mmCIF file of C-alpha atoms in Angstrom:
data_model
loop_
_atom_site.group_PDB
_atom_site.id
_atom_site.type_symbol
_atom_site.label_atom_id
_atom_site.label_comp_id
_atom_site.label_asym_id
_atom_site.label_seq_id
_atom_site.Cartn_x
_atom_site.Cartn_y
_atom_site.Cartn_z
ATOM 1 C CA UNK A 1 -129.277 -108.531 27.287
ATOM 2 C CA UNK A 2 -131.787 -110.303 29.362
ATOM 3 C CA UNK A 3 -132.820 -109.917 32.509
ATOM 4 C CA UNK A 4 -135.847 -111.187 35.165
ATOM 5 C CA UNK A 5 -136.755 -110.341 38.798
ATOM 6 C CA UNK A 6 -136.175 -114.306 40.120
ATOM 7 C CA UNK A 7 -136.769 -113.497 44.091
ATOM 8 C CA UNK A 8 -138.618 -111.094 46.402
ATOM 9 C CA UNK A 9 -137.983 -111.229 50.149
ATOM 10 C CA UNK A 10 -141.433 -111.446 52.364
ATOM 11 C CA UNK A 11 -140.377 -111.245 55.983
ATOM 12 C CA UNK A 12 -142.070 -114.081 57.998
ATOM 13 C CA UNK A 13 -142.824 -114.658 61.650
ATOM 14 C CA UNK A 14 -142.663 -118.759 61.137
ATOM 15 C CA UNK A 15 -141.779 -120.797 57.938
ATOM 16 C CA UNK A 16 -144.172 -123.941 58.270
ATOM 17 C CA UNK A 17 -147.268 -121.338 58.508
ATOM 18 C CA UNK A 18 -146.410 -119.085 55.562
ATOM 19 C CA UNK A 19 -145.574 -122.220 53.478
ATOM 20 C CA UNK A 20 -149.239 -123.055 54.608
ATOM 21 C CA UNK A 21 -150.648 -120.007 53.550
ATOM 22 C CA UNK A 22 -148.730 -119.891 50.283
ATOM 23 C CA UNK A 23 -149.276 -123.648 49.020
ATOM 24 C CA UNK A 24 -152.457 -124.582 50.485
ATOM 25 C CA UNK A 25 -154.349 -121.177 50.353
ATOM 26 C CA UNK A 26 -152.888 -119.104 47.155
ATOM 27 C CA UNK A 27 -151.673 -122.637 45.206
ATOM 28 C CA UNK A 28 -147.821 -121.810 45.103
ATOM 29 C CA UNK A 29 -145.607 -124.310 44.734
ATOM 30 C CA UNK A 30 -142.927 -125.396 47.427
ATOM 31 C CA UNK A 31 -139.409 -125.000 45.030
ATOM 32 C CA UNK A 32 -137.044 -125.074 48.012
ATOM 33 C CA UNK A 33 -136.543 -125.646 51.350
ATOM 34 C CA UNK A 34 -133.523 -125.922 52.631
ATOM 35 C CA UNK A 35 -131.747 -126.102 55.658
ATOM 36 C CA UNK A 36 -129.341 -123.424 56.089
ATOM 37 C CA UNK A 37 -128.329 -124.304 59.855
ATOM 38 C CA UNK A 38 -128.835 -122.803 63.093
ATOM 39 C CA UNK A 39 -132.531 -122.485 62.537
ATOM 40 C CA UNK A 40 -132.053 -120.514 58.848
ATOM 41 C CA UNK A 41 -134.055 -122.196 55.925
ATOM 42 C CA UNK A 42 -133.753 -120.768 52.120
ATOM 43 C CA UNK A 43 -137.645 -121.430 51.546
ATOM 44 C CA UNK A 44 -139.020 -120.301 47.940
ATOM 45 C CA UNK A 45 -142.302 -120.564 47.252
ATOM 46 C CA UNK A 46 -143.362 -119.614 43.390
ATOM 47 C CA UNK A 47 -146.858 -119.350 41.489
ATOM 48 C CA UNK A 48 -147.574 -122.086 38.931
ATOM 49 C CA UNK A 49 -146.440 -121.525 35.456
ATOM 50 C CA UNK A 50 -144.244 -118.287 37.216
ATOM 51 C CA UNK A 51 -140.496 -117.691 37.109
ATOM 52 C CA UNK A 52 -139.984 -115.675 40.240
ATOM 53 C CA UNK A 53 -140.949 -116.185 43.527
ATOM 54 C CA UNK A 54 -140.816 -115.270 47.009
ATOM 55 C CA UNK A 55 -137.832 -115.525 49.837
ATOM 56 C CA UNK A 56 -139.735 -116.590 52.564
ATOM 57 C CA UNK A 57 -136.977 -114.945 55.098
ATOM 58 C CA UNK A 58 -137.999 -115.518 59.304
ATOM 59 C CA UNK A 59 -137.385 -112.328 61.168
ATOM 60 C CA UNK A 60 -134.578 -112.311 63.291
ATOM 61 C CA UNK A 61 -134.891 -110.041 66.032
ATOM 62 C CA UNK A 62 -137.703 -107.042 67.001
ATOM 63 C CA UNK A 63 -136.836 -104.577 64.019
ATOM 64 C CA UNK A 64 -137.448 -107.180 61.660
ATOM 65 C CA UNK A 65 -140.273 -109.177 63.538
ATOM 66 C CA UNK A 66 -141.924 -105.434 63.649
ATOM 67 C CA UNK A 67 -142.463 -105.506 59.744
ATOM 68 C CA UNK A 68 -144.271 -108.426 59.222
ATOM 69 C CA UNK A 69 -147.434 -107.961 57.607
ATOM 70 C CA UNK A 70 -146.786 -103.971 57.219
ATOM 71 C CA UNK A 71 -143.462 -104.464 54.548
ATOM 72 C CA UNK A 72 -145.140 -101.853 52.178
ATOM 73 C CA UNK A 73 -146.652 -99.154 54.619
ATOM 74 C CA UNK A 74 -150.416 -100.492 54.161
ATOM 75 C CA UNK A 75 -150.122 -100.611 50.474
ATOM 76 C CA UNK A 76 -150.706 -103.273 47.805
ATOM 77 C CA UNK A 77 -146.770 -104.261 47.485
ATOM 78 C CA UNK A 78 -147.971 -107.689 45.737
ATOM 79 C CA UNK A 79 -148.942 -108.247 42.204
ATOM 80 C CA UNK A 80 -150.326 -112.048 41.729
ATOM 81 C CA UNK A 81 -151.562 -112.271 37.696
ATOM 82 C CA UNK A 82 -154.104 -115.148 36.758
ATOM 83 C CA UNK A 83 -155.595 -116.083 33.810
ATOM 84 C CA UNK A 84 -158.634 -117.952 35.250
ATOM 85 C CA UNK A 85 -159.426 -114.302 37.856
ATOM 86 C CA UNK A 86 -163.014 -115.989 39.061
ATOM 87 C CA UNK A 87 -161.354 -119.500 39.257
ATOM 88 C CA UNK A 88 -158.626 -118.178 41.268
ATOM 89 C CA UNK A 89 -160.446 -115.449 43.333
ATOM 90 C CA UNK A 90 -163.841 -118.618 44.133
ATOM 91 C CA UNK A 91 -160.847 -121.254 45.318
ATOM 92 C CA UNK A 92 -158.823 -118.420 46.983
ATOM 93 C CA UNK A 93 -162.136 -117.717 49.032
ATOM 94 C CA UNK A 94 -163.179 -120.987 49.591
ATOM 95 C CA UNK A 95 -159.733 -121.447 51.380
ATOM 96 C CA UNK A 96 -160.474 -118.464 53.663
ATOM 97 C CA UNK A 97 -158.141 -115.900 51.883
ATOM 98 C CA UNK A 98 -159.245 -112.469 53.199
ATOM 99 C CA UNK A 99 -160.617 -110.151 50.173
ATOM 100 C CA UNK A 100 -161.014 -106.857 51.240
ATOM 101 C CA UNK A 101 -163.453 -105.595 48.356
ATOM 102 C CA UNK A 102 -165.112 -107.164 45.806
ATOM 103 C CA UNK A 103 -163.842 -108.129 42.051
ATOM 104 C CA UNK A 104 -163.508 -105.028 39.951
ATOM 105 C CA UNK A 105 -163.251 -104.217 36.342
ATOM 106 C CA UNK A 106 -160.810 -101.666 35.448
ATOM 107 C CA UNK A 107 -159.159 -100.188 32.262
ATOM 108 C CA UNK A 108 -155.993 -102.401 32.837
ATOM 109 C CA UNK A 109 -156.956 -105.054 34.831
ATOM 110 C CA UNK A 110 -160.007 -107.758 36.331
ATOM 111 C CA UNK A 111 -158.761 -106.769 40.533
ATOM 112 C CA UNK A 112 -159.182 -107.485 43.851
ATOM 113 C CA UNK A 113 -157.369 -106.712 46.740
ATOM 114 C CA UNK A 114 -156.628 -109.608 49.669
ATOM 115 C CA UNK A 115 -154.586 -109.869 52.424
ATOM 116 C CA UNK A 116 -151.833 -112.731 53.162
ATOM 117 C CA UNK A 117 -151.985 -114.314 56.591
ATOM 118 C CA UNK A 118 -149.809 -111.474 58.104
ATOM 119 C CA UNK A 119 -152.246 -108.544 56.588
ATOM 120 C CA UNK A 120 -150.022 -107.455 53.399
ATOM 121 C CA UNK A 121 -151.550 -106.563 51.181
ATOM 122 C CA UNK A 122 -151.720 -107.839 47.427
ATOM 123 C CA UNK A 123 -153.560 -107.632 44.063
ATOM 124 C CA UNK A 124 -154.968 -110.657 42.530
ATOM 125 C CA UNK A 125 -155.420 -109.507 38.766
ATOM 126 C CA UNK A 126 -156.195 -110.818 35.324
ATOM 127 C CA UNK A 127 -154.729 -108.539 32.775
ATOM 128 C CA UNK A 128 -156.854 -107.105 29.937
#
């Protein structure tokens, strides 16, 4: 048997500005956008080279629109492996990606922590 994670849901407040975020800041790739009617999109973004992705899902309504950015408590709920860390973490700067600490080597990993453009948080990390 054979099985993969394909999707994770990231509530959004607007889906042009976290398709902006996600293609032109982190590099993801646009793999669908379609119109669902009545304002609904099924939006996927996915990192290059990945097989999963993200939902990009708009809130509807205040309980929804009142977890944007906080969809993990204030903890790192996002786990974005590179092979090219400095590559990734200079360009991810250079587009104005928030980093919240600097690069750090530990046992398992090259990390840093950033923000997305609603303040969740994720790892960047190359793997040891």
């Amino acid at each position: 048997m054979t099985q993969s994670l394909a999707l994770s849901t990231l509530v959004v407040r607007d889906y042009d500005e976290a398709i902006g975020f996600y293609v032109d800041k982190l590099g993801f790739i646009l793999t669908r956008d379609d119109d669902m009617g009545g304002g609904k999109r099924w939006v996927v973004v996915t990192p290059p080279g990945s097989q999963g992705g993200l939902l990009l899902a708009k809130a509807v309504g205040d309980v929804q629109a009142a977890r944007i950015g906080d969809q993990t408590g204030g903890r790192v709920g996002f786990f974005l492996h590179t092979d090219d860390f400095d590559g990734d973490h200079a360009r991810m700067s250079a587009a104005g990606v928030k980093f919240l600490e600097a690069p750090r080597r530990e046992v398992y990993a090259t990390v840093a922590v950033f923000e997305d453009l609603y303040g969740n948080r994720w790892d960047l990390l190359q793997p040891k």
